[in-house]
Structure formats: structure tokens, C-alpha cells
């Protein structure tokens, strides 16, 4: 498949995402086998593994020269984003999936020579697909998302924050983070990085920040946020490395300097 035929790749990826989502919905009430990975709160289920295997087999059959970065072990060893690379989280928000059976997403970002070309975030239980192709705008289902309000005032902003980092933070002084919370209009947390990115793209959140995410958590969201004029970087304003874990800030550009310069850099440990 020639990458020039991006629409074909997009339609194929979209079809697989919707198919995988239907399979999850159809089996949402089945008993789950739940295990842990890095810590007791880092959950993985058979549904995570099965969904990732679904994507892996179809990508390799259809696009054998494409490579995969993914969470549950079916991906390739990727040391550079040369060629076409799919970055996949089969279930982003596994804790929500296990405990709530909602508020989780399938996240698929497709990059070509390091450039984000296609982003898909599927809120499975709500049956809402956020999508973007580079240069063609971002969509919520079939409705185009509007550009972000570039005149947003910082004190009127609503931020999405992982509240754990307000209590224990290896990078930024906790008092600085708490002052940030007191300054903005409000904070929220969804428990799914992909859905937090989607909320920023939709304009219902003005920014999302956390101190450690993996590439599969953010790859699709970066593309979608970019298409509505948002910016994504690490917490200190530098470029995100999609080959390793790190801090992430995605936001309306109108509040970017306030967060990075006035709080994060000044509070850096």
C-alpha cells in the first residue's frame, strides 16, 4: 500500500476501530481476567490483550511493511519513526473499563516518517469517534470540531489534571501545582488520557497535563488536538518524544505560557 493513498488507510483503520469497539460492547458484561503490571493500580485485562491482537493481525495482513508500537506486547521493536508506524492503545482507561464499564477509549495514531497523519479516539460505550487527518480538520463523529478559542483567559480555564501529581510529584513542587489549581476556574479528571485529549480538542477542557504517559496514551490525541489549533509538548514546553514515556501538556495556546512559564518551570525540582 502506497502511503499516498492515505484515505484508504484511514478508512481501514476507522473500520477496525469501530469493529473492535463493537466487540468490546458486546462482551462488556462477560467475566474479566484482571492482572497487574508495574503496580497494583496498573491493570490489564484479557480484553486489552485480545483487542491489541485484533489490530496487530489485521495491520500485519493488510500493511505488512507498517510497524506497530503498542501497550500489551504485540508490537514491534521500534527505535525510530521511519516509515509508517501505528501507535495503539487497545483500551485506554483500563481502570475505568474494569470498575465503571465506561469512560475508556480505543486510541490509534498513525505516523509516517515521524509526522502524525491519522488520529482516532473511540469512546466505546458512548459510540463517539474523534478523528483527524493531518491538514483536514478534526471531527466528533461526522461533525467538524471548531478551532480553539485563542482568547481564552487563564483564570477562566478548566484543566484536566492527574490528581496524584498534586500530592506526589517528582518533577514539580507540589505547592506550585496546588497554586495552579487555585488559580484556574476548575480542574477535572477522566481517567483516560485519550478522552482527556479529545476533551481538549472539543474545547470542553482547556488543557490536560500529567507527569508520565506512554506514547500509546497520546499519539492519536496529539494529531486531533493539533487539527483544532492546540499545542502538545512536555510539561516544560519541549517536544514530546513518542518513543518513550514522559510528561505531557496539551492545551489551548492561549494558556500555554501561563502554565509552562508561570508555574511548571518556576516550580521545577
mmCIF file of C-alpha atoms in Angstrom:
data_model
loop_
_atom_site.group_PDB
_atom_site.id
_atom_site.type_symbol
_atom_site.label_atom_id
_atom_site.label_comp_id
_atom_site.label_asym_id
_atom_site.label_seq_id
_atom_site.Cartn_x
_atom_site.Cartn_y
_atom_site.Cartn_z
ATOM 1 C CA UNK A 1 0.000 0.000 0.000
ATOM 2 C CA UNK A 2 1.430 3.365 -1.034
ATOM 3 C CA UNK A 3 1.218 5.939 1.742
ATOM 4 C CA UNK A 4 -0.052 8.448 -0.796
ATOM 5 C CA UNK A 5 -3.403 6.662 -0.560
ATOM 6 C CA UNK A 6 -3.998 7.998 2.930
ATOM 7 C CA UNK A 7 -7.770 7.881 2.619
ATOM 8 C CA UNK A 8 -7.690 4.113 2.136
ATOM 9 C CA UNK A 9 -5.523 3.683 5.233
ATOM 10 C CA UNK A 10 -7.811 5.988 7.199
ATOM 11 C CA UNK A 11 -10.976 4.126 6.195
ATOM 12 C CA UNK A 12 -9.391 0.790 7.008
ATOM 13 C CA UNK A 13 -8.207 1.984 10.423
ATOM 14 C CA UNK A 14 -11.595 3.542 11.184
ATOM 15 C CA UNK A 15 -13.364 0.314 10.273
ATOM 16 C CA UNK A 16 -11.127 -1.724 12.548
ATOM 17 C CA UNK A 17 -11.599 0.706 15.441
ATOM 18 C CA UNK A 18 -15.393 0.541 15.155
ATOM 19 C CA UNK A 19 -15.305 -3.246 14.807
ATOM 20 C CA UNK A 20 -13.099 -3.634 17.861
ATOM 21 C CA UNK A 21 -15.335 -1.263 19.811
ATOM 22 C CA UNK A 22 -18.447 -3.267 18.961
ATOM 23 C CA UNK A 23 -16.739 -6.448 20.129
ATOM 24 C CA UNK A 24 -15.942 -4.798 23.459
ATOM 25 C CA UNK A 25 -19.511 -3.509 23.884
ATOM 26 C CA UNK A 26 -20.996 -6.891 23.008
ATOM 27 C CA UNK A 27 -18.868 -8.568 25.680
ATOM 28 C CA UNK A 28 -18.748 -5.816 28.294
ATOM 29 C CA UNK A 29 -20.622 -7.895 30.889
ATOM 30 C CA UNK A 30 -18.544 -11.053 30.478
ATOM 31 C CA UNK A 31 -16.304 -12.094 33.404
ATOM 32 C CA UNK A 32 -12.868 -10.475 33.187
ATOM 33 C CA UNK A 33 -9.437 -11.808 33.959
ATOM 34 C CA UNK A 34 -7.634 -8.853 35.503
ATOM 35 C CA UNK A 35 -3.921 -8.795 36.295
ATOM 36 C CA UNK A 36 -1.446 -6.043 37.212
ATOM 37 C CA UNK A 37 1.739 -4.818 35.541
ATOM 38 C CA UNK A 38 4.064 -2.201 37.052
ATOM 39 C CA UNK A 39 1.995 -1.648 40.225
ATOM 40 C CA UNK A 40 -1.330 -2.771 41.792
ATOM 41 C CA UNK A 41 -3.178 0.069 40.033
ATOM 42 C CA UNK A 42 -1.673 -0.652 36.583
ATOM 43 C CA UNK A 43 -4.336 -3.042 35.347
ATOM 44 C CA UNK A 44 -4.536 -5.197 32.252
ATOM 45 C CA UNK A 45 -7.353 -7.487 31.155
ATOM 46 C CA UNK A 46 -7.810 -10.204 28.589
ATOM 47 C CA UNK A 47 -9.873 -7.677 26.622
ATOM 48 C CA UNK A 48 -6.837 -5.365 26.365
ATOM 49 C CA UNK A 49 -4.708 -8.208 25.016
ATOM 50 C CA UNK A 50 -7.379 -9.575 22.686
ATOM 51 C CA UNK A 51 -8.119 -6.136 21.232
ATOM 52 C CA UNK A 52 -4.452 -5.415 20.621
ATOM 53 C CA UNK A 53 -4.043 -8.818 18.943
ATOM 54 C CA UNK A 54 -7.030 -7.973 16.717
ATOM 55 C CA UNK A 55 -5.286 -4.826 15.487
ATOM 56 C CA UNK A 56 -1.894 -6.473 15.146
ATOM 57 C CA UNK A 57 -3.130 -9.319 12.944
ATOM 58 C CA UNK A 58 -5.127 -7.064 10.639
ATOM 59 C CA UNK A 59 -2.389 -4.469 10.258
ATOM 60 C CA UNK A 60 0.251 -7.098 9.502
ATOM 61 C CA UNK A 61 -2.012 -8.876 6.993
ATOM 62 C CA UNK A 62 -3.053 -5.695 5.189
ATOM 63 C CA UNK A 63 0.036 -3.483 5.551
ATOM 64 C CA UNK A 64 2.982 -5.858 6.107
ATOM 65 C CA UNK A 65 5.554 -3.067 5.834
ATOM 66 C CA UNK A 66 3.914 -0.998 8.589
ATOM 67 C CA UNK A 67 5.207 -1.250 12.155
ATOM 68 C CA UNK A 68 3.354 -1.133 15.469
ATOM 69 C CA UNK A 69 4.032 0.424 18.861
ATOM 70 C CA UNK A 70 1.511 -0.889 21.374
ATOM 71 C CA UNK A 71 0.980 -1.421 25.088
ATOM 72 C CA UNK A 72 0.377 -5.110 25.611
ATOM 73 C CA UNK A 73 3.342 -6.705 23.858
ATOM 74 C CA UNK A 74 2.185 -7.472 20.319
ATOM 75 C CA UNK A 75 4.030 -4.553 18.758
ATOM 76 C CA UNK A 76 7.406 -4.302 17.081
ATOM 77 C CA UNK A 77 10.748 -3.136 18.450
ATOM 78 C CA UNK A 78 10.694 0.442 17.155
ATOM 79 C CA UNK A 79 13.677 2.744 17.689
ATOM 80 C CA UNK A 80 12.745 5.422 15.122
ATOM 81 C CA UNK A 81 9.539 6.636 13.494
ATOM 82 C CA UNK A 82 10.750 5.979 9.952
ATOM 83 C CA UNK A 83 8.169 4.651 7.524
ATOM 84 C CA UNK A 84 4.612 4.093 8.733
ATOM 85 C CA UNK A 85 4.087 3.363 12.420
ATOM 86 C CA UNK A 86 0.780 2.628 14.158
ATOM 87 C CA UNK A 87 0.771 3.610 17.850
ATOM 88 C CA UNK A 88 -2.068 1.793 19.577
ATOM 89 C CA UNK A 89 -3.712 1.648 22.984
ATOM 90 C CA UNK A 90 -6.393 -1.067 22.754
ATOM 91 C CA UNK A 91 -8.149 0.143 25.913
ATOM 92 C CA UNK A 92 -7.054 3.496 27.289
ATOM 93 C CA UNK A 93 -8.522 3.840 30.764
ATOM 94 C CA UNK A 94 -8.408 0.194 31.820
ATOM 95 C CA UNK A 95 -9.267 1.046 35.431
ATOM 96 C CA UNK A 96 -12.445 2.760 34.214
ATOM 97 C CA UNK A 97 -13.148 -0.251 32.000
ATOM 98 C CA UNK A 98 -12.823 -2.634 34.954
ATOM 99 C CA UNK A 99 -14.647 -0.573 37.584
ATOM 100 C CA UNK A 100 -17.125 1.533 35.612
ATOM 101 C CA UNK A 101 -17.525 -0.240 32.274
ATOM 102 C CA UNK A 102 -17.451 3.194 30.643
ATOM 103 C CA UNK A 103 -15.145 6.201 30.167
ATOM 104 C CA UNK A 104 -12.474 4.286 28.250
ATOM 105 C CA UNK A 105 -11.333 4.510 24.646
ATOM 106 C CA UNK A 106 -9.522 2.830 21.795
ATOM 107 C CA UNK A 107 -6.671 5.076 20.645
ATOM 108 C CA UNK A 108 -4.891 4.720 17.290
ATOM 109 C CA UNK A 109 -2.342 7.193 15.957
ATOM 110 C CA UNK A 110 -0.694 6.594 12.580
ATOM 111 C CA UNK A 111 2.605 8.343 11.875
ATOM 112 C CA UNK A 112 4.599 8.472 8.648
ATOM 113 C CA UNK A 113 8.274 9.423 8.867
ATOM 114 C CA UNK A 114 7.594 10.960 12.267
ATOM 115 C CA UNK A 115 4.601 13.051 11.156
ATOM 116 C CA UNK A 116 1.193 12.397 12.689
ATOM 117 C CA UNK A 117 -1.117 11.712 9.770
ATOM 118 C CA UNK A 118 -4.193 9.944 11.218
ATOM 119 C CA UNK A 119 -5.655 10.041 14.718
ATOM 120 C CA UNK A 120 -8.615 8.023 16.004
ATOM 121 C CA UNK A 121 -10.012 8.047 19.548
ATOM 122 C CA UNK A 122 -13.148 5.969 20.061
ATOM 123 C CA UNK A 123 -15.227 6.423 23.214
ATOM 124 C CA UNK A 124 -16.513 2.865 23.041
ATOM 125 C CA UNK A 125 -19.554 2.894 25.304
ATOM 126 C CA UNK A 126 -20.738 6.331 24.146
ATOM 127 C CA UNK A 127 -20.184 5.282 20.496
ATOM 128 C CA UNK A 128 -18.379 8.556 19.771
ATOM 129 C CA UNK A 129 -15.442 8.652 17.380
ATOM 130 C CA UNK A 130 -12.968 11.542 17.405
ATOM 131 C CA UNK A 131 -10.897 11.549 14.246
ATOM 132 C CA UNK A 132 -8.431 13.637 12.284
ATOM 133 C CA UNK A 133 -6.290 13.525 9.172
ATOM 134 C CA UNK A 134 -3.433 15.983 9.063
ATOM 135 C CA UNK A 135 -4.498 19.173 7.315
ATOM 136 C CA UNK A 136 -8.162 18.161 7.043
ATOM 137 C CA UNK A 137 -9.557 19.163 10.435
ATOM 138 C CA UNK A 138 -10.827 17.138 13.372
ATOM 139 C CA UNK A 139 -14.252 15.567 13.855
ATOM 140 C CA UNK A 140 -16.572 14.257 16.550
ATOM 141 C CA UNK A 141 -18.385 11.538 14.661
ATOM 142 C CA UNK A 142 -19.229 13.359 11.419
ATOM 143 C CA UNK A 143 -19.345 16.878 12.873
ATOM 144 C CA UNK A 144 -16.276 19.055 12.454
ATOM 145 C CA UNK A 145 -14.719 20.459 15.617
ATOM 146 C CA UNK A 146 -14.287 24.221 15.775
ATOM 147 C CA UNK A 147 -10.857 25.858 16.214
ATOM 148 C CA UNK A 148 -9.973 26.514 19.837
ATOM 149 C CA UNK A 149 -10.798 29.942 21.288
ATOM 150 C CA UNK A 150 -7.471 31.784 21.165
ATOM 151 C CA UNK A 151 -8.777 34.474 23.524
ATOM 152 C CA UNK A 152 -9.322 32.187 26.492
ATOM 153 C CA UNK A 153 -8.341 33.835 29.786
ATOM 154 C CA UNK A 154 -6.198 31.722 32.102
ATOM 155 C CA UNK A 155 -8.348 32.288 35.170
ATOM 156 C CA UNK A 156 -11.367 31.069 33.202
ATOM 157 C CA UNK A 157 -9.647 27.859 32.125
ATOM 158 C CA UNK A 158 -10.719 24.360 33.125
ATOM 159 C CA UNK A 159 -7.806 21.943 33.295
ATOM 160 C CA UNK A 160 -7.668 18.189 33.392
ATOM 161 C CA UNK A 161 -5.017 17.007 35.851
ATOM 162 C CA UNK A 162 -3.993 13.657 37.255
ATOM 163 C CA UNK A 163 -4.606 14.451 40.899
ATOM 164 C CA UNK A 164 -1.910 12.035 42.069
ATOM 165 C CA UNK A 165 0.671 14.528 40.811
ATOM 166 C CA UNK A 166 -0.749 17.217 43.077
ATOM 167 C CA UNK A 167 0.228 15.112 46.086
ATOM 168 C CA UNK A 168 3.438 13.435 44.968
ATOM 169 C CA UNK A 169 5.449 14.975 42.153
ATOM 170 C CA UNK A 170 8.998 14.084 41.176
ATOM 171 C CA UNK A 171 9.317 16.967 38.719
ATOM 172 C CA UNK A 172 7.449 19.988 40.063
ATOM 173 C CA UNK A 173 6.963 21.322 43.586
ATOM 174 C CA UNK A 174 3.564 20.211 44.859
ATOM 175 C CA UNK A 175 2.776 23.649 46.302
ATOM 176 C CA UNK A 176 3.201 25.199 42.854
ATOM 177 C CA UNK A 177 0.804 22.657 41.383
ATOM 178 C CA UNK A 178 -1.713 23.351 44.123
ATOM 179 C CA UNK A 179 -1.470 27.093 43.433
ATOM 180 C CA UNK A 180 -2.152 26.356 39.769
ATOM 181 C CA UNK A 181 -5.347 24.564 40.774
ATOM 182 C CA UNK A 182 -6.408 27.510 42.920
ATOM 183 C CA UNK A 183 -5.835 29.984 40.072
ATOM 184 C CA UNK A 184 -7.792 28.384 37.235
ATOM 185 C CA UNK A 185 -11.567 28.136 37.181
ATOM 186 C CA UNK A 186 -11.612 24.408 37.887
ATOM 187 C CA UNK A 187 -9.987 21.013 37.398
ATOM 188 C CA UNK A 188 -11.319 17.642 36.292
ATOM 189 C CA UNK A 189 -10.012 14.156 35.618
ATOM 190 C CA UNK A 190 -11.479 11.493 33.336
ATOM 191 C CA UNK A 191 -9.094 8.593 33.927
ATOM 192 C CA UNK A 192 -8.377 8.131 30.234
ATOM 193 C CA UNK A 193 -5.636 10.180 28.600
ATOM 194 C CA UNK A 194 -7.154 9.660 25.164
ATOM 195 C CA UNK A 195 -10.522 11.043 26.280
ATOM 196 C CA UNK A 196 -8.767 13.960 28.012
ATOM 197 C CA UNK A 197 -7.072 14.842 24.712
ATOM 198 C CA UNK A 198 -10.445 14.546 22.972
ATOM 199 C CA UNK A 199 -11.983 16.909 25.524
ATOM 200 C CA UNK A 200 -9.267 19.488 24.842
ATOM 201 C CA UNK A 201 -9.826 19.143 21.086
ATOM 202 C CA UNK A 202 -13.556 19.589 21.570
ATOM 203 C CA UNK A 203 -12.981 22.715 23.654
ATOM 204 C CA UNK A 204 -14.769 21.413 26.754
ATOM 205 C CA UNK A 205 -11.411 21.358 28.551
ATOM 206 C CA UNK A 206 -8.715 23.972 28.019
ATOM 207 C CA UNK A 207 -5.734 21.827 28.892
ATOM 208 C CA UNK A 208 -4.610 18.427 30.119
ATOM 209 C CA UNK A 209 -1.371 17.755 31.961
ATOM 210 C CA UNK A 210 0.225 14.760 33.582
ATOM 211 C CA UNK A 211 3.772 13.892 34.523
ATOM 212 C CA UNK A 212 4.132 10.488 32.901
ATOM 213 C CA UNK A 213 2.415 8.986 29.879
ATOM 214 C CA UNK A 214 3.447 6.426 27.288
ATOM 215 C CA UNK A 215 3.392 7.005 23.507
ATOM 216 C CA UNK A 216 0.216 4.925 23.028
ATOM 217 C CA UNK A 217 -1.629 7.148 25.517
ATOM 218 C CA UNK A 218 -1.101 10.307 23.477
ATOM 219 C CA UNK A 219 -0.239 9.505 19.838
ATOM 220 C CA UNK A 220 -3.762 9.846 18.447
ATOM 221 C CA UNK A 221 -4.667 12.760 20.681
ATOM 222 C CA UNK A 222 -1.718 14.858 19.526
ATOM 223 C CA UNK A 223 -2.938 14.667 15.932
ATOM 224 C CA UNK A 224 -6.526 15.524 16.820
ATOM 225 C CA UNK A 225 -5.628 18.440 19.103
ATOM 226 C CA UNK A 226 -3.225 19.800 16.504
ATOM 227 C CA UNK A 227 -6.010 19.936 13.914
ATOM 228 C CA UNK A 228 -8.043 22.386 16.032
ATOM 229 C CA UNK A 229 -5.049 24.627 16.722
ATOM 230 C CA UNK A 230 -3.973 23.190 20.062
ATOM 231 C CA UNK A 231 -0.402 22.533 21.155
ATOM 232 C CA UNK A 232 1.135 19.447 22.754
ATOM 233 C CA UNK A 233 4.518 19.388 24.481
ATOM 234 C CA UNK A 234 6.084 18.034 27.623
ATOM 235 C CA UNK A 235 5.385 19.836 30.883
ATOM 236 C CA UNK A 236 8.392 22.121 30.397
ATOM 237 C CA UNK A 237 7.475 23.231 26.894
ATOM 238 C CA UNK A 238 9.776 20.908 24.938
ATOM 239 C CA UNK A 239 8.861 18.463 22.168
ATOM 240 C CA UNK A 240 7.228 15.166 23.113
ATOM 241 C CA UNK A 241 9.253 12.023 22.426
ATOM 242 C CA UNK A 242 6.917 9.377 21.023
ATOM 243 C CA UNK A 243 9.418 6.600 21.675
ATOM 244 C CA UNK A 244 9.477 6.896 25.459
ATOM 245 C CA UNK A 245 7.381 7.806 28.480
ATOM 246 C CA UNK A 246 7.376 11.380 29.724
ATOM 247 C CA UNK A 247 5.385 14.338 30.960
ATOM 248 C CA UNK A 248 2.710 15.774 28.666
ATOM 249 C CA UNK A 249 0.812 19.038 28.378
ATOM 250 C CA UNK A 250 -1.794 19.524 25.664
ATOM 251 C CA UNK A 251 -3.717 22.786 25.714
ATOM 252 C CA UNK A 252 -5.219 25.828 24.127
ATOM 253 C CA UNK A 253 -2.241 28.009 23.074
ATOM 254 C CA UNK A 254 -3.834 30.958 24.875
ATOM 255 C CA UNK A 255 -2.977 29.430 28.265
ATOM 256 C CA UNK A 256 0.233 27.585 27.355
ATOM 257 C CA UNK A 257 2.665 30.260 28.543
ATOM 258 C CA UNK A 258 0.814 30.708 31.820
ATOM 259 C CA UNK A 259 1.122 27.028 32.671
ATOM 260 C CA UNK A 260 4.665 26.409 31.459
ATOM 261 C CA UNK A 261 6.406 29.652 32.378
ATOM 262 C CA UNK A 262 4.462 30.848 35.408
ATOM 263 C CA UNK A 263 4.042 27.516 37.168
ATOM 264 C CA UNK A 264 5.882 24.479 35.831
ATOM 265 C CA UNK A 265 9.306 25.955 35.096
ATOM 266 C CA UNK A 266 9.278 28.070 38.240
ATOM 267 C CA UNK A 267 8.349 25.062 40.335
ATOM 268 C CA UNK A 268 10.778 22.609 38.751
ATOM 269 C CA UNK A 269 12.612 20.496 41.304
#
